């Protein structure tokens, strides 16, 4: 089976940096995605990693280590609007996309 | 370019009934995937359609079915509804059926089964 783990909740201060971790155990691996989902809204794509290393996109960066089955999403200069759930998803198996249960991030002033 | 649209946005049904949900992908996108989202289980993959054919299927009972039309629009059907089917049903589209394709999600249909 597929197993994807993320912390359930995190709290961080406006202007700070926060790292959201994701570990996975899947049969096969064809890439890892991070999505942001605000309450009551659809998930929106943030990043995609298929090779080891860091992908930077503005205030957001995502890291992948395939040998460790590990990824993290790094959010810098946190803003109040970053309060949302962050979903880690792994494409594996028959190219299906498997999601973790998400990390609810609360940014406080 | 318009995003993924889903209809209806909200639905209330009773146990034993059936329901059909509709999804229109982004123009030009040929792959449509369906997901069920619940607070306890998170997002779970239902199935993926490409060129009117089901290409992948998640671990859901046969009560859940779908289809895709020649214009890439897709429908999902749930028969003999159960209370546990109450969830947000999300549709996502992508250009092709490729491993690194980014999926774009619709706003979802929130289904409540009483």
PDB file of C-alpha atoms in Angstrom:
ATOM      1  CA  UNK A   1       0.000   0.000   0.000  1.00  0.00           C
ATOM      2  CA  UNK A   2       0.868   3.646  -0.053  1.00  0.00           C
ATOM      3  CA  UNK A   3       1.651   5.603   3.093  1.00  0.00           C
ATOM      4  CA  UNK A   4       2.130   9.358   3.198  1.00  0.00           C
ATOM      5  CA  UNK A   5       2.654  11.159   6.499  1.00  0.00           C
ATOM      6  CA  UNK A   6       2.491  14.842   7.345  1.00  0.00           C
ATOM      7  CA  UNK A   7       2.031  16.676  10.638  1.00  0.00           C
ATOM      8  CA  UNK A   8      -1.622  17.449  11.248  1.00  0.00           C
ATOM      9  CA  UNK A   9      -1.236  21.028  12.399  1.00  0.00           C
ATOM     10  CA  UNK A  10       1.439  23.709  12.638  1.00  0.00           C
ATOM     11  CA  UNK A  11       1.448  27.296  13.866  1.00  0.00           C
ATOM     12  CA  UNK A  12       3.939  29.976  12.849  1.00  0.00           C
ATOM     13  CA  UNK A  13       4.342  33.715  13.195  1.00  0.00           C
ATOM     14  CA  UNK A  14       3.868  36.245  10.432  1.00  0.00           C
ATOM     15  CA  UNK A  15       7.212  37.048   8.783  1.00  0.00           C
ATOM     16  CA  UNK A  16       8.828  33.812   9.968  1.00  0.00           C
ATOM     17  CA  UNK A  17       9.908  30.684   8.080  1.00  0.00           C
ATOM     18  CA  UNK A  18       8.113  27.361   8.421  1.00  0.00           C
ATOM     19  CA  UNK A  19       9.030  23.901   7.141  1.00  0.00           C
ATOM     20  CA  UNK A  20       6.326  21.314   6.524  1.00  0.00           C
ATOM     21  CA  UNK A  21       7.639  17.769   6.282  1.00  0.00           C
ATOM     22  CA  UNK A  22       6.271  14.840   4.334  1.00  0.00           C
ATOM     23  CA  UNK A  23       7.490  11.248   4.440  1.00  0.00           C
ATOM     24  CA  UNK A  24       6.258   8.586   2.113  1.00  0.00           C
ATOM     25  CA  UNK A  25       6.423   4.858   1.488  1.00  0.00           C
ATOM     26  CA  UNK A  26       5.028   3.949  -1.890  1.00  0.00           C
ATOM     27  CA  UNK A  27       5.352   1.191  -4.440  1.00  0.00           C
ATOM     28  CA  UNK A  28       7.078   3.055  -7.223  1.00  0.00           C
ATOM     29  CA  UNK A  29       7.643   6.770  -7.394  1.00  0.00           C
ATOM     30  CA  UNK A  30       6.899   9.148 -10.237  1.00  0.00           C
ATOM     31  CA  UNK A  31       7.053  12.523  -8.559  1.00  0.00           C
ATOM     32  CA  UNK A  32       5.900  14.481  -5.537  1.00  0.00           C
ATOM     33  CA  UNK A  33       3.521  17.426  -5.542  1.00  0.00           C
ATOM     34  CA  UNK A  34       2.629  20.064  -2.987  1.00  0.00           C
ATOM     35  CA  UNK A  35      -0.782  21.698  -3.071  1.00  0.00           C
ATOM     36  CA  UNK A  36      -2.255  24.527  -1.020  1.00  0.00           C
ATOM     37  CA  UNK A  37      -5.899  24.393  -0.009  1.00  0.00           C
ATOM     38  CA  UNK A  38      -7.703  27.244   1.709  1.00  0.00           C
ATOM     39  CA  UNK A  39     -10.755  26.318   3.723  1.00  0.00           C
ATOM     40  CA  UNK A  40     -13.730  25.676   1.478  1.00  0.00           C
ATOM     41  CA  UNK A  41     -11.684  25.990  -1.689  1.00  0.00           C
ATOM     42  CA  UNK A  42     -10.069  23.639  -4.195  1.00  0.00           C
ATOM     43  CA  UNK A  43      -6.404  22.632  -3.893  1.00  0.00           C
ATOM     44  CA  UNK A  44      -4.030  24.741  -5.978  1.00  0.00           C
ATOM     45  CA  UNK A  45      -0.688  23.525  -7.305  1.00  0.00           C
ATOM     46  CA  UNK A  46       2.445  24.801  -5.565  1.00  0.00           C
ATOM     47  CA  UNK A  47       5.370  22.652  -6.641  1.00  0.00           C
ATOM     48  CA  UNK A  48       6.548  19.441  -8.254  1.00  0.00           C
ATOM     49  CA  UNK A  49       9.724  17.449  -7.526  1.00  0.00           C
ATOM     50  CA  UNK A  50      10.846  14.325  -9.317  1.00  0.00           C
ATOM     51  CA  UNK A  51      14.629  14.596  -8.841  1.00  0.00           C
ATOM     52  CA  UNK A  52      16.500  15.020  -5.577  1.00  0.00           C
ATOM     53  CA  UNK A  53      17.156  18.557  -4.525  1.00  0.00           C
ATOM     54  CA  UNK A  54      15.554  21.891  -3.918  1.00  0.00           C
ATOM     55  CA  UNK A  55      13.076  23.654  -6.190  1.00  0.00           C
ATOM     56  CA  UNK A  56      12.598  27.333  -5.407  1.00  0.00           C
ATOM     57  CA  UNK A  57       9.625  29.388  -6.487  1.00  0.00           C
ATOM     58  CA  UNK A  58       9.401  32.782  -4.861  1.00  0.00           C
ATOM     59  CA  UNK A  59       8.646  32.508  -1.156  1.00  0.00           C
ATOM     60  CA  UNK A  60       8.024  28.771  -1.493  1.00  0.00           C
ATOM     61  CA  UNK A  61      10.636  26.045  -1.900  1.00  0.00           C
ATOM     62  CA  UNK A  62      10.274  22.278  -2.007  1.00  0.00           C
ATOM     63  CA  UNK A  63      12.911  19.666  -1.329  1.00  0.00           C
ATOM     64  CA  UNK A  64      13.000  15.984  -2.200  1.00  0.00           C
ATOM     65  CA  UNK A  65      15.171  13.061  -1.130  1.00  0.00           C
ATOM     66  CA  UNK A  66      14.023   9.941  -2.928  1.00  0.00           C
ATOM     67  CA  UNK A  67      16.406   7.652  -1.042  1.00  0.00           C
ATOM     68  CA  UNK A  68      14.909   8.787   2.268  1.00  0.00           C
ATOM     69  CA  UNK A  69      11.313   8.994   1.068  1.00  0.00           C
ATOM     70  CA  UNK A  70      11.229  12.550   2.344  1.00  0.00           C
ATOM     71  CA  UNK A  71      10.161  15.960   1.180  1.00  0.00           C
ATOM     72  CA  UNK A  72       9.574  19.322   2.759  1.00  0.00           C
ATOM     73  CA  UNK A  73       7.853  22.531   1.780  1.00  0.00           C
ATOM     74  CA  UNK A  74       9.546  25.688   3.021  1.00  0.00           C
ATOM     75  CA  UNK A  75       7.551  28.880   3.308  1.00  0.00           C
ATOM     76  CA  UNK A  76       9.478  32.102   3.888  1.00  0.00           C
ATOM     77  CA  UNK A  77       8.312  35.555   4.984  1.00  0.00           C
ATOM     78  CA  UNK A  78       5.019  34.126   6.128  1.00  0.00           C
ATOM     79  CA  UNK A  79       1.901  36.142   5.459  1.00  0.00           C
ATOM     80  CA  UNK A  80      -1.522  35.815   7.047  1.00  0.00           C
ATOM     81  CA  UNK A  81      -2.910  34.604   3.718  1.00  0.00           C
ATOM     82  CA  UNK A  82      -0.611  31.573   3.927  1.00  0.00           C
ATOM     83  CA  UNK A  83      -2.929  30.117   6.567  1.00  0.00           C
ATOM     84  CA  UNK A  84      -4.228  27.042   4.754  1.00  0.00           C
ATOM     85  CA  UNK A  85      -3.831  23.298   4.500  1.00  0.00           C
ATOM     86  CA  UNK A  86      -0.784  22.039   2.638  1.00  0.00           C
ATOM     87  CA  UNK A  87      -1.149  18.699   0.899  1.00  0.00           C
ATOM     88  CA  UNK A  88       1.713  16.415  -0.023  1.00  0.00           C
ATOM     89  CA  UNK A  89       0.894  14.048  -2.895  1.00  0.00           C
ATOM     90  CA  UNK A  90       2.951  11.274  -4.451  1.00  0.00           C
ATOM     91  CA  UNK A  91       2.377   9.825  -7.882  1.00  0.00           C
ATOM     92  CA  UNK A  92       3.077   6.119  -7.590  1.00  0.00           C
ATOM     93  CA  UNK A  93       1.784   2.699  -8.443  1.00  0.00           C
ATOM     94  CA  UNK A  94      -0.171   2.804 -11.683  1.00  0.00           C
ATOM     95  CA  UNK A  95       0.516   6.550 -11.875  1.00  0.00           C
ATOM     96  CA  UNK A  96      -2.206   7.326  -9.390  1.00  0.00           C
ATOM     97  CA  UNK A  97      -1.838  10.355  -7.155  1.00  0.00           C
ATOM     98  CA  UNK A  98      -1.847   9.579  -3.424  1.00  0.00           C
ATOM     99  CA  UNK A  99      -2.401  12.408  -0.960  1.00  0.00           C
ATOM    100  CA  UNK A 100      -1.414  12.812   2.649  1.00  0.00           C
ATOM    101  CA  UNK A 101      -4.124  14.055   4.996  1.00  0.00           C
ATOM    102  CA  UNK A 102      -2.651  17.546   4.871  1.00  0.00           C
ATOM    103  CA  UNK A 103      -1.016  19.940   7.308  1.00  0.00           C
ATOM    104  CA  UNK A 104      -3.161  22.787   8.575  1.00  0.00           C
ATOM    105  CA  UNK A 105      -0.929  25.852   8.950  1.00  0.00           C
ATOM    106  CA  UNK A 106      -2.074  28.768  11.064  1.00  0.00           C
ATOM    107  CA  UNK A 107      -0.138  32.009  10.744  1.00  0.00           C
ATOM    108  CA  UNK A 108      -0.463  34.285  13.768  1.00  0.00           C
ATOM    109  CA  UNK A 109       0.400  37.989  13.994  1.00  0.00           C
TER     110      UNK A 109
ATOM    111  CA  UNK B   1      -8.919  30.444 -19.951  1.00  0.00           C
ATOM    112  CA  UNK B   2     -11.709  29.177 -17.737  1.00  0.00           C
ATOM    113  CA  UNK B   3     -10.830  26.803 -14.926  1.00  0.00           C
ATOM    114  CA  UNK B   4     -12.296  23.447 -14.059  1.00  0.00           C
ATOM    115  CA  UNK B   5     -16.005  23.692 -13.358  1.00  0.00           C
ATOM    116  CA  UNK B   6     -18.149  21.295 -11.380  1.00  0.00           C
ATOM    117  CA  UNK B   7     -21.888  21.077 -10.995  1.00  0.00           C
ATOM    118  CA  UNK B   8     -23.762  21.084  -8.780  1.00  0.00           C
ATOM    119  CA  UNK B   9     -21.764  22.763  -6.019  1.00  0.00           C
ATOM    120  CA  UNK B  10     -23.944  21.412  -3.221  1.00  0.00           C
ATOM    121  CA  UNK B  11     -26.215  18.415  -3.025  1.00  0.00           C
ATOM    122  CA  UNK B  12     -28.342  16.762  -0.361  1.00  0.00           C
ATOM    123  CA  UNK B  13     -29.498  13.189  -0.875  1.00  0.00           C
ATOM    124  CA  UNK B  14     -30.906  10.405   1.285  1.00  0.00           C
ATOM    125  CA  UNK B  15     -29.547   6.925   1.810  1.00  0.00           C
ATOM    126  CA  UNK B  16     -30.254   4.546  -1.043  1.00  0.00           C
ATOM    127  CA  UNK B  17     -30.552   7.250  -3.671  1.00  0.00           C
ATOM    128  CA  UNK B  18     -28.123   7.741  -6.502  1.00  0.00           C
ATOM    129  CA  UNK B  19     -26.318  10.884  -7.606  1.00  0.00           C
ATOM    130  CA  UNK B  20     -24.522  12.127 -10.714  1.00  0.00           C
ATOM    131  CA  UNK B  21     -21.845  14.801 -10.547  1.00  0.00           C
ATOM    132  CA  UNK B  22     -20.485  16.669 -13.536  1.00  0.00           C
ATOM    133  CA  UNK B  23     -17.045  18.065 -14.338  1.00  0.00           C
ATOM    134  CA  UNK B  24     -15.896  20.228 -17.242  1.00  0.00           C
ATOM    135  CA  UNK B  25     -12.107  20.323 -17.587  1.00  0.00           C
ATOM    136  CA  UNK B  26      -9.975  23.238 -18.665  1.00  0.00           C
ATOM    137  CA  UNK B  27     -10.233  23.697 -22.418  1.00  0.00           C
ATOM    138  CA  UNK B  28      -7.687  21.459 -24.139  1.00  0.00           C
ATOM    139  CA  UNK B  29      -7.203  19.174 -21.171  1.00  0.00           C
ATOM    140  CA  UNK B  30      -7.889  15.547 -21.978  1.00  0.00           C
ATOM    141  CA  UNK B  31      -7.432  13.857 -18.606  1.00  0.00           C
ATOM    142  CA  UNK B  32      -9.963  14.072 -15.793  1.00  0.00           C
ATOM    143  CA  UNK B  33      -9.483  12.587 -12.342  1.00  0.00           C
ATOM    144  CA  UNK B  34     -11.967  12.339  -9.485  1.00  0.00           C
ATOM    145  CA  UNK B  35     -11.194  12.469  -5.764  1.00  0.00           C
ATOM    146  CA  UNK B  36     -13.169  12.151  -2.557  1.00  0.00           C
ATOM    147  CA  UNK B  37     -12.154  14.420   0.326  1.00  0.00           C
ATOM    148  CA  UNK B  38     -13.253  13.809   3.898  1.00  0.00           C
ATOM    149  CA  UNK B  39     -11.849  15.273   7.131  1.00  0.00           C
ATOM    150  CA  UNK B  40     -10.636  11.907   8.374  1.00  0.00           C
ATOM    151  CA  UNK B  41      -9.245  10.375   5.190  1.00  0.00           C
ATOM    152  CA  UNK B  42      -8.071  13.404   3.281  1.00  0.00           C
ATOM    153  CA  UNK B  43      -8.060  13.274  -0.502  1.00  0.00           C
ATOM    154  CA  UNK B  44      -8.553   9.818  -1.960  1.00  0.00           C
ATOM    155  CA  UNK B  45      -8.259   8.946  -5.623  1.00  0.00           C
ATOM    156  CA  UNK B  46     -11.383   7.544  -7.261  1.00  0.00           C
ATOM    157  CA  UNK B  47     -10.550   7.186 -10.948  1.00  0.00           C
ATOM    158  CA  UNK B  48      -8.941   8.843 -13.942  1.00  0.00           C
ATOM    159  CA  UNK B  49     -10.319   9.136 -17.457  1.00  0.00           C
ATOM    160  CA  UNK B  50      -8.443   9.899 -20.637  1.00  0.00           C
ATOM    161  CA  UNK B  51      -9.844   9.816 -24.159  1.00  0.00           C
ATOM    162  CA  UNK B  52     -13.148   8.452 -22.887  1.00  0.00           C
ATOM    163  CA  UNK B  53     -11.450   5.471 -21.223  1.00  0.00           C
ATOM    164  CA  UNK B  54     -10.917   4.772 -17.557  1.00  0.00           C
ATOM    165  CA  UNK B  55      -7.148   4.526 -17.177  1.00  0.00           C
ATOM    166  CA  UNK B  56      -6.749   4.175 -13.414  1.00  0.00           C
ATOM    167  CA  UNK B  57      -9.022   3.285 -10.549  1.00  0.00           C
ATOM    168  CA  UNK B  58      -8.678   3.756  -6.817  1.00  0.00           C
ATOM    169  CA  UNK B  59      -9.849   1.483  -4.059  1.00  0.00           C
ATOM    170  CA  UNK B  60     -13.560   2.289  -3.990  1.00  0.00           C
ATOM    171  CA  UNK B  61     -16.550  -0.044  -4.306  1.00  0.00           C
ATOM    172  CA  UNK B  62     -18.347  -0.583  -7.588  1.00  0.00           C
ATOM    173  CA  UNK B  63     -21.097   1.813  -6.485  1.00  0.00           C
ATOM    174  CA  UNK B  64     -18.751   4.544  -7.673  1.00  0.00           C
ATOM    175  CA  UNK B  65     -18.523   4.808 -11.434  1.00  0.00           C
ATOM    176  CA  UNK B  66     -17.752   7.399 -14.027  1.00  0.00           C
ATOM    177  CA  UNK B  67     -17.478   8.171 -17.669  1.00  0.00           C
ATOM    178  CA  UNK B  68     -15.917  10.683 -20.001  1.00  0.00           C
ATOM    179  CA  UNK B  69     -17.424  12.149 -23.119  1.00  0.00           C
ATOM    180  CA  UNK B  70     -15.777  13.005 -26.428  1.00  0.00           C
ATOM    181  CA  UNK B  71     -15.470  16.667 -25.381  1.00  0.00           C
ATOM    182  CA  UNK B  72     -13.522  15.509 -22.258  1.00  0.00           C
ATOM    183  CA  UNK B  73     -16.352  16.411 -19.898  1.00  0.00           C
ATOM    184  CA  UNK B  74     -16.788  13.783 -17.232  1.00  0.00           C
ATOM    185  CA  UNK B  75     -19.523  12.534 -14.955  1.00  0.00           C
ATOM    186  CA  UNK B  76     -19.291  10.554 -11.780  1.00  0.00           C
ATOM    187  CA  UNK B  77     -22.131   8.439 -10.434  1.00  0.00           C
ATOM    188  CA  UNK B  78     -22.666   7.012  -6.985  1.00  0.00           C
ATOM    189  CA  UNK B  79     -25.463   4.510  -6.572  1.00  0.00           C
ATOM    190  CA  UNK B  80     -27.156   3.298  -3.396  1.00  0.00           C
ATOM    191  CA  UNK B  81     -25.796   6.178  -1.345  1.00  0.00           C
ATOM    192  CA  UNK B  82     -24.535   5.541   2.168  1.00  0.00           C
ATOM    193  CA  UNK B  83     -24.037   8.017   5.006  1.00  0.00           C
ATOM    194  CA  UNK B  84     -20.280   7.597   4.650  1.00  0.00           C
ATOM    195  CA  UNK B  85     -20.425   8.934   1.108  1.00  0.00           C
ATOM    196  CA  UNK B  86     -20.909  12.436   2.504  1.00  0.00           C
ATOM    197  CA  UNK B  87     -17.824  14.259   1.301  1.00  0.00           C
ATOM    198  CA  UNK B  88     -16.379  16.872  -1.001  1.00  0.00           C
ATOM    199  CA  UNK B  89     -15.933  15.395  -4.476  1.00  0.00           C
ATOM    200  CA  UNK B  90     -13.183  17.069  -6.434  1.00  0.00           C
ATOM    201  CA  UNK B  91     -12.468  16.819 -10.104  1.00  0.00           C
ATOM    202  CA  UNK B  92      -9.050  17.661 -11.542  1.00  0.00           C
ATOM    203  CA  UNK B  93      -7.920  18.005 -15.127  1.00  0.00           C
ATOM    204  CA  UNK B  94      -4.542  17.840 -16.838  1.00  0.00           C
ATOM    205  CA  UNK B  95      -3.329  18.186 -20.394  1.00  0.00           C
ATOM    206  CA  UNK B  96      -2.260  14.626 -20.941  1.00  0.00           C
ATOM    207  CA  UNK B  97      -2.070  11.352 -19.117  1.00  0.00           C
ATOM    208  CA  UNK B  98       1.610  11.772 -18.200  1.00  0.00           C
ATOM    209  CA  UNK B  99       3.364  11.057 -14.928  1.00  0.00           C
ATOM    210  CA  UNK B 100       4.527  14.598 -14.345  1.00  0.00           C
ATOM    211  CA  UNK B 101       1.395  16.403 -15.401  1.00  0.00           C
ATOM    212  CA  UNK B 102       0.114  19.009 -12.992  1.00  0.00           C
ATOM    213  CA  UNK B 103      -3.533  18.636 -12.125  1.00  0.00           C
ATOM    214  CA  UNK B 104      -5.847  21.608 -11.773  1.00  0.00           C
ATOM    215  CA  UNK B 105      -8.728  21.170  -9.387  1.00  0.00           C
ATOM    216  CA  UNK B 106     -12.300  22.340  -9.640  1.00  0.00           C
ATOM    217  CA  UNK B 107     -14.192  23.870  -6.690  1.00  0.00           C
ATOM    218  CA  UNK B 108     -15.795  20.548  -5.832  1.00  0.00           C
ATOM    219  CA  UNK B 109     -19.286  19.257  -5.171  1.00  0.00           C
ATOM    220  CA  UNK B 110     -20.202  18.960  -1.521  1.00  0.00           C
ATOM    221  CA  UNK B 111     -22.494  15.975  -1.061  1.00  0.00           C
ATOM    222  CA  UNK B 112     -24.459  15.404   2.118  1.00  0.00           C
ATOM    223  CA  UNK B 113     -26.212  12.065   2.554  1.00  0.00           C
ATOM    224  CA  UNK B 114     -28.959  11.976   5.187  1.00  0.00           C
TER     225      UNK B 114
END
